[in-house]
Amino acid sequence: MKHFIFVAILVAILTVVVGFGLDAIGLMPELASLQGVVIDQLFRMHIWVISFLFALIIGFMLYSIVIFRRKKGEEGEGDHFEGNTGLEIAWTIVPLGIVLYFAFLGSTALAETRRADPNAQNITVVGQQWSWRFEYTDYGFSSDELRLPIDQQALLLLKSADVIHSFWVPEFRVKQDALPGDGMERELRVTPTKLGTYKLRCAELCGTQHAYMLADVIVMEPDQFDEWVEDQLASVSDDPVERGEVWYGQYGCQACHSIDGSDRVGPSWFGLYGKEETLADGTTLVVDDLYLHESIVEPQAKVVQGFETVLMPPTGQSMTDQQIQDVIEFIKSLGE
Amino acid sequence: MTNQKVNIFSLSLIRGMVFQVFGTLVGMGVVMLIRLLMGLSAWNAEPVWVGGAFIGVITFLVGTGAFRDWTKMAFGEQVSEHLEVDPNQPGWAKYFNISYDHKVIGIQYGVTSVLLLVTAGTFALIFRTELAAAGLQLLELNMFNTLIGLHGMVMIASILLGVGAMSNYLVPLLIGASDMAFPRLNAFAYWINVPGAVLVVSSLFLGGFDTGWTGYPPLSARAPLGMQMFFMGVYFIGFSSILGALNIIVTTLRMRVKGMGLFKMPIFVWAAASTALISLTATQLIGLSFQMVMFQRLFGMGFFDPAKGGNVILFQHLFWFYSHPAVYVFILPGLGIISELLPVFARKPLFGYKWIAMSSLGIALVGFFVWAHHMFTSGMAEYLRVPFMYSTMLVAIPTGVKFFSWVGTMWRGKMTFETPMLFTLGAVSIFLLGGLTGPPNATVATDLHLHDTYWIVGHFHATMFGGFIFPFFAAIYYWFPKITGKMYNEKLGKWHFWLMFPAFYVQSLGQMRVGLLGMRRRIADYDPALNFDFSHLLITIAGFVIATAVLIFIINAIHSLRKGEIAPSNPWNSRSPEFFLPSPIPEHNYTDYPFEVVGEPYDYGLADAPFVKFDSVPGAAAD
């Protein structure tokens, strides 16, 4: 009996040390969303249960190792007992209760993260190798950064133009994959609660540049956000070249095509228009409006030699004809 | 003895490799011929290489002679019970040849497993060096992705072969059988791994692949050619799992010695049999999912191609239906080793034998109902998330039974701390870390944050090290004197442990720490603004310390094998029957040493209660 009292004290001390130690370190990053509140609460509970169970097993183990071990010169075997059905039943039933309770808490917390606000702002988030585009469908413009007004729920509709990506802002906690294909749009609700600039980081391996598939997420005061929206709507330029440059950023062209002649995954746009290119099958052609249009809508139709292994997504299929024309004008303006 | 000259072409391994090279060339030629006949251009790298690789694997097996006896049987010819060992060849030659002796096959599995472990570990050291600081210093991006994918899959192959080593070597010995139920199938199941592993590694030289070991489409449908080699290699290694598992199950059910009821089997056999049940019934699904992507690439079948009406989520269901139960394939044998060794070194009965035995079966069973917890953020049907959370939580119950029973076994035990016991205790503590960090991932709400981060990387490395790596080393040290007749070097063994154990904690806790703070999995570079440099440097250093420890183990094994002290036949004072045989164990195990089971396997500390009774006391048991 004496041994059990000592172990109980040891386990209690270990639990407190481990539990408070982990609390003191601060395990989670800054919290900046309403949905993350329940997640952090639940995670903290998990950490305390983990601390206790770790202390329980390690406490008994250490005690057995130090106190009961075979000392120098000792002979003989350990105590002979083969089991205890009561104990076995107890440590089957009690943990069962605990994990079912946690699963229940997990379900209610999940429901909390999915709670819908009818006034939520609709934003379509499109992932593509290797950039993000945010379509503010309520206003009719799109952006390559995600700006959100504080304390208002955003209903993000996630989709992908090519492979699977995943939307994750660590400070928001919640995460959801973006899938390619019709009817594969997925929802994620985020209510930002803290002003600041965060980073959206693609969390599903999506190819070689996966590490760099980032976007700025900026949480603003509502009036500043409204100003930004005004600016966006007003800044749609009359100049097709300027518009093309915007689409170049928003549709992810910049991930693979440089505009200064430097090497990236795809051919540079600098001095591209009017240039003679050799295709993968050996034929040559002069880059003109028609060829550029085809390459934007159906990239695999005529691949330039040296780029056979690079698969460009059919970006043009999610653009309007006007936008494609703007991009072509933008390309024409480069290296003139 | 070692000076004898050997014609290297008499060795199955060499013949097989030569055949594989020729077979691959012939296969490539055949595909080109077919393409010409179809009116296509002869050269198209992908179908030509895939066809060549497929034929190459089959010719490898033909070259080794794995089909020889079956061919003879088909033509009604006599085959001998065991292959005759050529007396002109030195002793080591049998390990490079087809052998039907389960102990030779066990060693073949084990050595191949360690070789793959070293290969996959080297891949890890390379990309860990890259990750030691933010920015790209060493690797280009495609190579980084290829290396993380290969580290994963080659490690999985290494673990599967390590499990095969333990099951093959130990199960017949522990149940008193003279060999496995199907010795030829056993040899075949080992040898198919060799060309399979060659294919997996060859992907490194054929363009690599950027998808990681999970090979999710659509990314894998557009990855370089290496992807196909990777898929096909895994496909063949999967065959080995299925066939080996069949053999273990039949052997366990049919080959037990007189008196050995199911609840008198040494506990490892329960673990091995439960493992085999999973391998036998789930492995097909990973083969299938990979084959579907292969066919999508080769023949344009649109299984997972959204443009053709395919569904990308379907792949993940098929893939995880194997790949989750597979982690129980990796850990159950290791947990069996822990249960097997604790009583020997605590000099006490195993606490709650039947509960531990049933918990292995329980984990195997529950393991089939939890796969979608890998997909909580995948965008699968949303209502599936809650039931899979509940089922996943249930895994904690049988796992908890094991931990509590181990503590019950240690309590009031007269423990001693030789190297095998150190690794066993280390395994318990590390598997505890891995196990306890599981429930937060099983809870959907918290997993929304944790999924696809380094927290997950830390969690599963803890389960793998605690559930396989540490027990595997414990088993090697424990049975080394039985396998070789020599004693390993205790001092080097302790160095191995005391380097690897703390280094692993640093590595795993470091990974969990950065993961929670926002470090994503599988990225070649990280944002310097996150201030992860120091943590990553520590993780990298810890990785190199672990590698050093493994190197010490290899030196120890080779040195002890050549110059080690002669081991007593029962150095651990074990009650298990194999420790009453001479060391090394004779070819047909118990054929010359018949025995029967007369008591309980773990009645340590009880006078006059033997587990086994030999007809005549084997000479070696006298010491």
Short mmCIF file of N, CA and C in Angstrom, two decimals, chain B residues 124-264:
data_model
loop_
_atom_site.label_atom_id
_atom_site.label_comp_id
_atom_site.label_asym_id
_atom_site.label_seq_id
_atom_site.Cartn_x
_atom_site.Cartn_y
_atom_site.Cartn_z
N ALA B 124 16.58 10.68 -45.53
CA ALA B 124 16.11 11.62 -44.52
C ALA B 124 17.22 12.58 -44.11
N LEU B 125 18.45 12.04 -43.95
CA LEU B 125 19.56 12.92 -43.54
C LEU B 125 19.80 14.00 -44.58
N ILE B 126 19.65 13.62 -45.86
CA ILE B 126 19.88 14.60 -46.92
C ILE B 126 18.87 15.74 -46.82
N PHE B 127 17.56 15.38 -46.73
CA PHE B 127 16.60 16.49 -46.72
C PHE B 127 16.53 17.17 -45.37
N ARG B 128 16.94 16.46 -44.29
CA ARG B 128 17.01 17.13 -42.99
C ARG B 128 18.11 18.19 -43.02
N THR B 129 19.20 17.91 -43.73
CA THR B 129 20.27 18.90 -43.86
C THR B 129 19.73 20.13 -44.58
N GLU B 130 18.95 19.88 -45.64
CA GLU B 130 18.33 21.00 -46.34
C GLU B 130 17.46 21.83 -45.40
N LEU B 131 16.74 21.16 -44.50
CA LEU B 131 15.79 21.86 -43.64
C LEU B 131 16.44 22.52 -42.42
N ALA B 132 17.73 22.28 -42.23
CA ALA B 132 18.38 22.81 -41.03
C ALA B 132 18.31 24.33 -40.97
N ALA B 133 18.18 24.98 -42.11
CA ALA B 133 18.02 26.43 -42.12
C ALA B 133 17.01 26.81 -43.18
N ALA B 134 16.37 27.96 -43.00
CA ALA B 134 15.40 28.42 -43.99
C ALA B 134 16.13 28.76 -45.29
N GLY B 135 15.40 28.73 -46.39
CA GLY B 135 16.02 28.95 -47.70
C GLY B 135 16.40 27.62 -48.32
N LEU B 136 16.78 27.65 -49.59
CA LEU B 136 17.19 26.42 -50.26
C LEU B 136 18.71 26.44 -50.39
N GLN B 137 19.38 25.43 -49.82
CA GLN B 137 20.84 25.43 -49.89
C GLN B 137 21.39 24.28 -50.72
N LEU B 138 20.72 23.13 -50.68
CA LEU B 138 21.34 21.88 -51.08
C LEU B 138 20.61 21.22 -52.24
N LEU B 139 19.29 21.24 -52.16
CA LEU B 139 18.49 20.44 -53.08
C LEU B 139 17.66 21.34 -53.98
N GLU B 140 17.33 20.81 -55.17
CA GLU B 140 16.31 21.53 -55.92
C GLU B 140 14.96 20.91 -55.58
N LEU B 141 13.89 21.63 -55.90
CA LEU B 141 12.59 21.28 -55.31
C LEU B 141 12.11 19.89 -55.67
N ASN B 142 12.27 19.50 -56.95
CA ASN B 142 11.77 18.18 -57.33
C ASN B 142 12.53 17.08 -56.59
N MET B 143 13.84 17.28 -56.40
CA MET B 143 14.64 16.29 -55.68
C MET B 143 14.20 16.22 -54.22
N PHE B 144 13.91 17.36 -53.63
CA PHE B 144 13.43 17.35 -52.25
C PHE B 144 12.15 16.52 -52.14
N ASN B 145 11.21 16.78 -53.03
CA ASN B 145 9.95 16.04 -52.96
C ASN B 145 10.16 14.55 -53.20
N THR B 146 11.04 14.22 -54.15
CA THR B 146 11.32 12.81 -54.41
C THR B 146 11.89 12.15 -53.16
N LEU B 147 12.80 12.86 -52.49
CA LEU B 147 13.45 12.27 -51.31
C LEU B 147 12.46 12.06 -50.16
N ILE B 148 11.55 13.03 -49.93
CA ILE B 148 10.60 12.79 -48.84
C ILE B 148 9.67 11.63 -49.18
N GLY B 149 9.29 11.53 -50.45
CA GLY B 149 8.42 10.42 -50.86
C GLY B 149 9.14 9.09 -50.70
N LEU B 150 10.40 9.06 -51.13
CA LEU B 150 11.15 7.80 -51.04
C LEU B 150 11.50 7.47 -49.59
N HIS B 151 11.80 8.49 -48.78
CA HIS B 151 12.05 8.22 -47.37
C HIS B 151 10.85 7.48 -46.78
N GLY B 152 9.66 8.00 -47.06
CA GLY B 152 8.44 7.37 -46.54
C GLY B 152 8.29 5.95 -47.04
N MET B 153 8.32 5.77 -48.35
CA MET B 153 7.97 4.45 -48.86
C MET B 153 9.08 3.43 -48.62
N VAL B 154 10.34 3.83 -48.72
CA VAL B 154 11.41 2.87 -48.47
C VAL B 154 11.41 2.47 -46.99
N MET B 155 11.10 3.41 -46.09
CA MET B 155 10.95 3.06 -44.68
C MET B 155 9.80 2.07 -44.50
N ILE B 156 8.70 2.31 -45.20
CA ILE B 156 7.57 1.39 -45.07
C ILE B 156 7.99 0.00 -45.53
N ALA B 157 8.71 -0.05 -46.67
CA ALA B 157 9.20 -1.34 -47.14
C ALA B 157 10.12 -1.96 -46.10
N SER B 158 11.00 -1.14 -45.52
CA SER B 158 11.92 -1.64 -44.51
C SER B 158 11.16 -2.21 -43.33
N ILE B 159 10.12 -1.50 -42.90
CA ILE B 159 9.35 -1.97 -41.74
C ILE B 159 8.61 -3.25 -42.09
N LEU B 160 8.00 -3.28 -43.28
CA LEU B 160 7.27 -4.49 -43.68
C LEU B 160 8.23 -5.69 -43.70
N LEU B 161 9.44 -5.47 -44.21
CA LEU B 161 10.40 -6.58 -44.24
C LEU B 161 10.89 -6.92 -42.84
N GLY B 162 11.02 -5.90 -41.99
CA GLY B 162 11.39 -6.17 -40.61
C GLY B 162 10.33 -6.98 -39.89
N VAL B 163 9.06 -6.64 -40.14
CA VAL B 163 7.96 -7.43 -39.60
C VAL B 163 8.03 -8.85 -40.14
N GLY B 164 8.33 -8.96 -41.44
CA GLY B 164 8.49 -10.28 -42.05
C GLY B 164 9.62 -11.05 -41.39
N ALA B 165 10.71 -10.34 -41.08
CA ALA B 165 11.86 -11.00 -40.44
C ALA B 165 11.45 -11.59 -39.09
N MET B 166 10.78 -10.77 -38.28
CA MET B 166 10.42 -11.24 -36.95
C MET B 166 9.40 -12.38 -37.04
N SER B 167 8.38 -12.20 -37.88
CA SER B 167 7.34 -13.23 -37.98
C SER B 167 7.93 -14.53 -38.50
N ASN B 168 8.73 -14.44 -39.57
CA ASN B 168 9.26 -15.65 -40.17
C ASN B 168 10.23 -16.38 -39.26
N TYR B 169 11.10 -15.61 -38.62
CA TYR B 169 12.10 -16.26 -37.79
C TYR B 169 11.45 -16.82 -36.54
N LEU B 170 10.56 -16.05 -35.92
CA LEU B 170 10.12 -16.38 -34.57
C LEU B 170 8.90 -17.27 -34.50
N VAL B 171 7.91 -17.04 -35.37
CA VAL B 171 6.65 -17.77 -35.17
C VAL B 171 6.85 -19.29 -35.15
N PRO B 172 7.53 -19.89 -36.15
CA PRO B 172 7.71 -21.35 -36.06
C PRO B 172 8.47 -21.77 -34.81
N LEU B 173 9.49 -20.99 -34.43
CA LEU B 173 10.26 -21.36 -33.24
C LEU B 173 9.41 -21.29 -31.98
N LEU B 174 8.59 -20.25 -31.88
CA LEU B 174 7.82 -20.05 -30.65
C LEU B 174 6.70 -21.06 -30.50
N ILE B 175 6.17 -21.57 -31.62
CA ILE B 175 5.07 -22.52 -31.51
C ILE B 175 5.56 -23.95 -31.68
N GLY B 176 6.87 -24.14 -31.77
CA GLY B 176 7.41 -25.49 -31.82
C GLY B 176 7.26 -26.18 -33.17
N ALA B 177 7.25 -25.42 -34.25
CA ALA B 177 7.13 -26.01 -35.59
C ALA B 177 8.53 -26.18 -36.19
N SER B 178 8.64 -27.12 -37.15
CA SER B 178 9.94 -27.31 -37.77
C SER B 178 10.16 -26.34 -38.91
N ASP B 179 9.10 -25.78 -39.45
CA ASP B 179 9.22 -24.74 -40.47
C ASP B 179 7.86 -24.09 -40.66
N MET B 180 7.76 -23.22 -41.67
CA MET B 180 6.47 -22.61 -42.00
C MET B 180 5.62 -23.62 -42.76
N ALA B 181 4.32 -23.31 -42.87
CA ALA B 181 3.40 -24.23 -43.55
C ALA B 181 3.74 -24.36 -45.03
N PHE B 182 4.10 -23.24 -45.68
CA PHE B 182 4.38 -23.26 -47.12
C PHE B 182 5.77 -22.70 -47.37
N PRO B 183 6.81 -23.54 -47.27
CA PRO B 183 8.18 -23.02 -47.38
C PRO B 183 8.48 -22.38 -48.73
N ARG B 184 7.95 -22.94 -49.82
CA ARG B 184 8.26 -22.37 -51.15
C ARG B 184 7.62 -21.00 -51.31
N LEU B 185 6.37 -20.90 -50.85
CA LEU B 185 5.68 -19.61 -50.89
C LEU B 185 6.43 -18.59 -50.04
N ASN B 186 6.97 -19.08 -48.94
CA ASN B 186 7.72 -18.22 -48.04
C ASN B 186 8.93 -17.61 -48.76
N ALA B 187 9.68 -18.48 -49.47
CA ALA B 187 10.83 -17.99 -50.22
C ALA B 187 10.39 -17.01 -51.30
N PHE B 188 9.33 -17.36 -52.03
CA PHE B 188 8.82 -16.49 -53.08
C PHE B 188 8.45 -15.13 -52.52
N ALA B 189 7.75 -15.15 -51.35
CA ALA B 189 7.29 -13.90 -50.74
C ALA B 189 8.47 -13.02 -50.36
N TYR B 190 9.59 -13.62 -49.97
CA TYR B 190 10.75 -12.77 -49.70
C TYR B 190 11.33 -12.21 -50.99
N TRP B 191 11.56 -13.10 -51.97
CA TRP B 191 12.34 -12.67 -53.14
C TRP B 191 11.65 -11.62 -53.98
N ILE B 192 10.31 -11.60 -53.95
CA ILE B 192 9.63 -10.61 -54.78
C ILE B 192 9.89 -9.18 -54.26
N ASN B 193 10.30 -9.08 -52.99
CA ASN B 193 10.64 -7.76 -52.44
C ASN B 193 11.84 -7.13 -53.11
N VAL B 194 12.78 -7.99 -53.53
CA VAL B 194 14.05 -7.44 -54.00
C VAL B 194 13.87 -6.61 -55.28
N PRO B 195 13.26 -7.19 -56.35
CA PRO B 195 13.05 -6.34 -57.53
C PRO B 195 12.08 -5.21 -57.24
N GLY B 196 11.13 -5.43 -56.32
CA GLY B 196 10.19 -4.36 -55.95
C GLY B 196 10.92 -3.17 -55.36
N ALA B 197 11.85 -3.46 -54.43
CA ALA B 197 12.61 -2.37 -53.81
C ALA B 197 13.48 -1.68 -54.84
N VAL B 198 14.05 -2.48 -55.78
CA VAL B 198 14.88 -1.88 -56.83
C VAL B 198 14.05 -0.88 -57.64
N LEU B 199 12.81 -1.26 -57.97
CA LEU B 199 11.95 -0.36 -58.75
C LEU B 199 11.66 0.92 -57.99
N VAL B 200 11.31 0.78 -56.69
CA VAL B 200 10.97 1.97 -55.91
C VAL B 200 12.15 2.94 -55.91
N VAL B 201 13.34 2.41 -55.66
CA VAL B 201 14.51 3.30 -55.59
C VAL B 201 14.86 3.84 -56.99
N SER B 202 14.57 3.04 -58.05
CA SER B 202 14.91 3.48 -59.40
C SER B 202 14.15 4.75 -59.78
N SER B 203 13.04 5.02 -59.10
CA SER B 203 12.27 6.23 -59.43
C SER B 203 13.14 7.47 -59.24
N LEU B 204 14.13 7.37 -58.35
CA LEU B 204 15.05 8.48 -58.12
C LEU B 204 15.78 8.87 -59.40
N PHE B 205 16.05 7.87 -60.26
CA PHE B 205 16.85 8.12 -61.46
C PHE B 205 15.99 8.30 -62.71
N LEU B 206 14.69 8.16 -62.55
CA LEU B 206 13.80 8.30 -63.71
C LEU B 206 12.89 9.51 -63.53
N GLY B 207 13.46 10.60 -63.12
CA GLY B 207 12.68 11.83 -63.04
C GLY B 207 12.11 12.13 -61.67
N GLY B 208 12.17 11.14 -60.76
CA GLY B 208 11.62 11.35 -59.44
C GLY B 208 10.11 11.50 -59.46
N PHE B 209 9.54 11.99 -58.37
CA PHE B 209 8.10 12.26 -58.32
C PHE B 209 7.87 13.26 -57.20
N ASP B 210 6.88 14.14 -57.38
CA ASP B 210 6.76 15.26 -56.45
C ASP B 210 5.58 15.13 -55.50
N THR B 211 5.06 13.91 -55.31
CA THR B 211 3.79 13.77 -54.59
C THR B 211 3.93 13.33 -53.14
N GLY B 212 5.16 12.97 -52.69
CA GLY B 212 5.25 12.31 -51.39
C GLY B 212 4.77 10.87 -51.52
N TRP B 213 4.91 10.10 -50.40
CA TRP B 213 4.63 8.67 -50.51
C TRP B 213 3.16 8.37 -50.74
N THR B 214 2.26 9.35 -50.45
CA THR B 214 0.83 9.06 -50.58
C THR B 214 0.37 9.08 -52.03
N GLY B 215 1.11 9.73 -52.92
CA GLY B 215 0.78 9.69 -54.35
C GLY B 215 -0.64 10.10 -54.71
N TYR B 216 -1.16 11.15 -54.04
CA TYR B 216 -2.53 11.58 -54.34
C TYR B 216 -2.64 12.07 -55.79
N PRO B 217 -3.63 11.58 -56.55
CA PRO B 217 -3.98 12.26 -57.80
C PRO B 217 -4.81 13.50 -57.47
N PRO B 218 -4.94 14.44 -58.38
CA PRO B 218 -4.41 14.51 -59.74
C PRO B 218 -2.89 14.78 -59.81
N LEU B 219 -2.26 15.14 -58.68
CA LEU B 219 -0.83 15.46 -58.77
C LEU B 219 -0.05 14.26 -59.30
N SER B 220 -0.35 13.05 -58.79
CA SER B 220 0.41 11.88 -59.21
C SER B 220 0.11 11.50 -60.66
N ALA B 221 -1.04 11.96 -61.16
CA ALA B 221 -1.36 11.65 -62.56
C ALA B 221 -0.53 12.48 -63.51
N ARG B 222 0.09 13.55 -63.00
CA ARG B 222 0.90 14.41 -63.88
C ARG B 222 2.36 14.48 -63.44
N ALA B 223 2.75 13.63 -62.45
CA ALA B 223 4.13 13.64 -61.96
C ALA B 223 5.05 12.99 -62.99
N PRO B 224 6.37 13.16 -62.84
CA PRO B 224 7.31 12.55 -63.79
C PRO B 224 7.26 11.01 -63.78
N LEU B 225 8.02 10.42 -64.68
CA LEU B 225 8.02 8.97 -64.88
C LEU B 225 8.32 8.18 -63.60
N GLY B 226 9.16 8.76 -62.73
CA GLY B 226 9.50 8.07 -61.49
C GLY B 226 8.28 7.59 -60.74
N MET B 227 7.17 8.33 -60.85
CA MET B 227 5.92 7.95 -60.19
C MET B 227 5.51 6.53 -60.52
N GLN B 228 5.61 6.18 -61.81
CA GLN B 228 5.17 4.85 -62.25
C GLN B 228 6.04 3.75 -61.63
N MET B 229 7.36 4.00 -61.59
CA MET B 229 8.28 3.01 -61.00
C MET B 229 7.96 2.83 -59.52
N PHE B 230 7.67 3.95 -58.87
CA PHE B 230 7.30 3.93 -57.46
C PHE B 230 6.03 3.09 -57.24
N PHE B 231 5.01 3.39 -58.05
CA PHE B 231 3.76 2.63 -57.93
C PHE B 231 4.00 1.14 -58.13
N MET B 232 4.76 0.80 -59.17
CA MET B 232 4.91 -0.62 -59.50
C MET B 232 5.74 -1.33 -58.44
N GLY B 233 6.79 -0.67 -57.94
CA GLY B 233 7.59 -1.28 -56.88
C GLY B 233 6.74 -1.60 -55.66
N VAL B 234 5.91 -0.63 -55.26
CA VAL B 234 5.05 -0.85 -54.09
C VAL B 234 4.08 -1.99 -54.37
N TYR B 235 3.61 -2.05 -55.58
CA TYR B 235 2.65 -3.10 -55.96
C TYR B 235 3.25 -4.49 -55.70
N PHE B 236 4.50 -4.69 -56.08
CA PHE B 236 5.12 -6.02 -55.89
C PHE B 236 5.44 -6.27 -54.42
N ILE B 237 5.88 -5.23 -53.71
CA ILE B 237 6.16 -5.42 -52.29
C ILE B 237 4.86 -5.80 -51.57
N GLY B 238 3.75 -5.26 -52.04
CA GLY B 238 2.45 -5.63 -51.48
C GLY B 238 2.15 -7.10 -51.63
N PHE B 239 2.54 -7.68 -52.76
CA PHE B 239 2.36 -9.13 -52.95
C PHE B 239 3.03 -9.90 -51.82
N SER B 240 4.23 -9.44 -51.47
CA SER B 240 4.98 -10.13 -50.43
C SER B 240 4.21 -10.14 -49.12
N SER B 241 3.61 -8.98 -48.79
CA SER B 241 2.84 -8.88 -47.55
C SER B 241 1.70 -9.88 -47.54
N ILE B 242 0.98 -9.92 -48.66
CA ILE B 242 -0.21 -10.77 -48.72
C ILE B 242 0.18 -12.25 -48.58
N LEU B 243 1.19 -12.66 -49.36
CA LEU B 243 1.57 -14.08 -49.35
C LEU B 243 2.20 -14.47 -48.02
N GLY B 244 3.05 -13.58 -47.49
CA GLY B 244 3.67 -13.87 -46.21
C GLY B 244 2.64 -14.00 -45.11
N ALA B 245 1.61 -13.14 -45.15
CA ALA B 245 0.58 -13.16 -44.12
C ALA B 245 -0.20 -14.47 -44.15
N LEU B 246 -0.52 -14.91 -45.37
CA LEU B 246 -1.23 -16.19 -45.51
C LEU B 246 -0.45 -17.30 -44.83
N ASN B 247 0.84 -17.31 -45.05
CA ASN B 247 1.72 -18.33 -44.49
C ASN B 247 1.72 -18.28 -42.96
N ILE B 248 1.79 -17.08 -42.40
CA ILE B 248 1.82 -16.94 -40.93
C ILE B 248 0.51 -17.46 -40.33
N ILE B 249 -0.60 -17.11 -40.95
CA ILE B 249 -1.89 -17.52 -40.39
C ILE B 249 -2.00 -19.04 -40.40
N VAL B 250 -1.69 -19.66 -41.54
CA VAL B 250 -1.82 -21.12 -41.63
C VAL B 250 -0.84 -21.79 -40.67
N THR B 251 0.38 -21.27 -40.61
CA THR B 251 1.37 -21.85 -39.70
C THR B 251 0.88 -21.78 -38.25
N THR B 252 0.36 -20.62 -37.86
CA THR B 252 -0.11 -20.47 -36.48
C THR B 252 -1.26 -21.42 -36.18
N LEU B 253 -2.15 -21.57 -37.14
CA LEU B 253 -3.33 -22.40 -36.88
C LEU B 253 -3.02 -23.89 -36.93
N ARG B 254 -2.10 -24.29 -37.79
CA ARG B 254 -1.93 -25.71 -38.07
C ARG B 254 -0.66 -26.35 -37.54
N MET B 255 0.35 -25.60 -37.19
CA MET B 255 1.67 -26.19 -36.95
C MET B 255 2.10 -26.16 -35.49
N ARG B 256 1.17 -25.89 -34.57
CA ARG B 256 1.59 -25.79 -33.17
C ARG B 256 1.92 -27.16 -32.59
N VAL B 257 2.89 -27.15 -31.68
CA VAL B 257 3.33 -28.38 -31.07
C VAL B 257 2.25 -28.90 -30.13
N LYS B 258 2.36 -30.16 -29.76
CA LYS B 258 1.37 -30.78 -28.88
C LYS B 258 1.25 -29.99 -27.56
N GLY B 259 0.04 -29.72 -27.18
CA GLY B 259 -0.19 -29.05 -25.90
C GLY B 259 -0.25 -27.55 -25.98
N MET B 260 0.14 -26.99 -27.15
CA MET B 260 0.15 -25.54 -27.22
C MET B 260 -1.20 -25.01 -27.71
N GLY B 261 -2.09 -24.79 -26.74
CA GLY B 261 -3.38 -24.20 -27.08
C GLY B 261 -3.17 -22.76 -27.51
N LEU B 262 -4.22 -22.15 -28.06
CA LEU B 262 -4.06 -20.78 -28.56
C LEU B 262 -3.63 -19.82 -27.45
N PHE B 263 -4.14 -20.08 -26.21
CA PHE B 263 -3.79 -19.18 -25.12
C PHE B 263 -2.53 -19.61 -24.38
N LYS B 264 -1.82 -20.57 -24.96
CA LYS B 264 -0.50 -20.90 -24.39
C LYS B 264 0.63 -20.50 -25.33
#
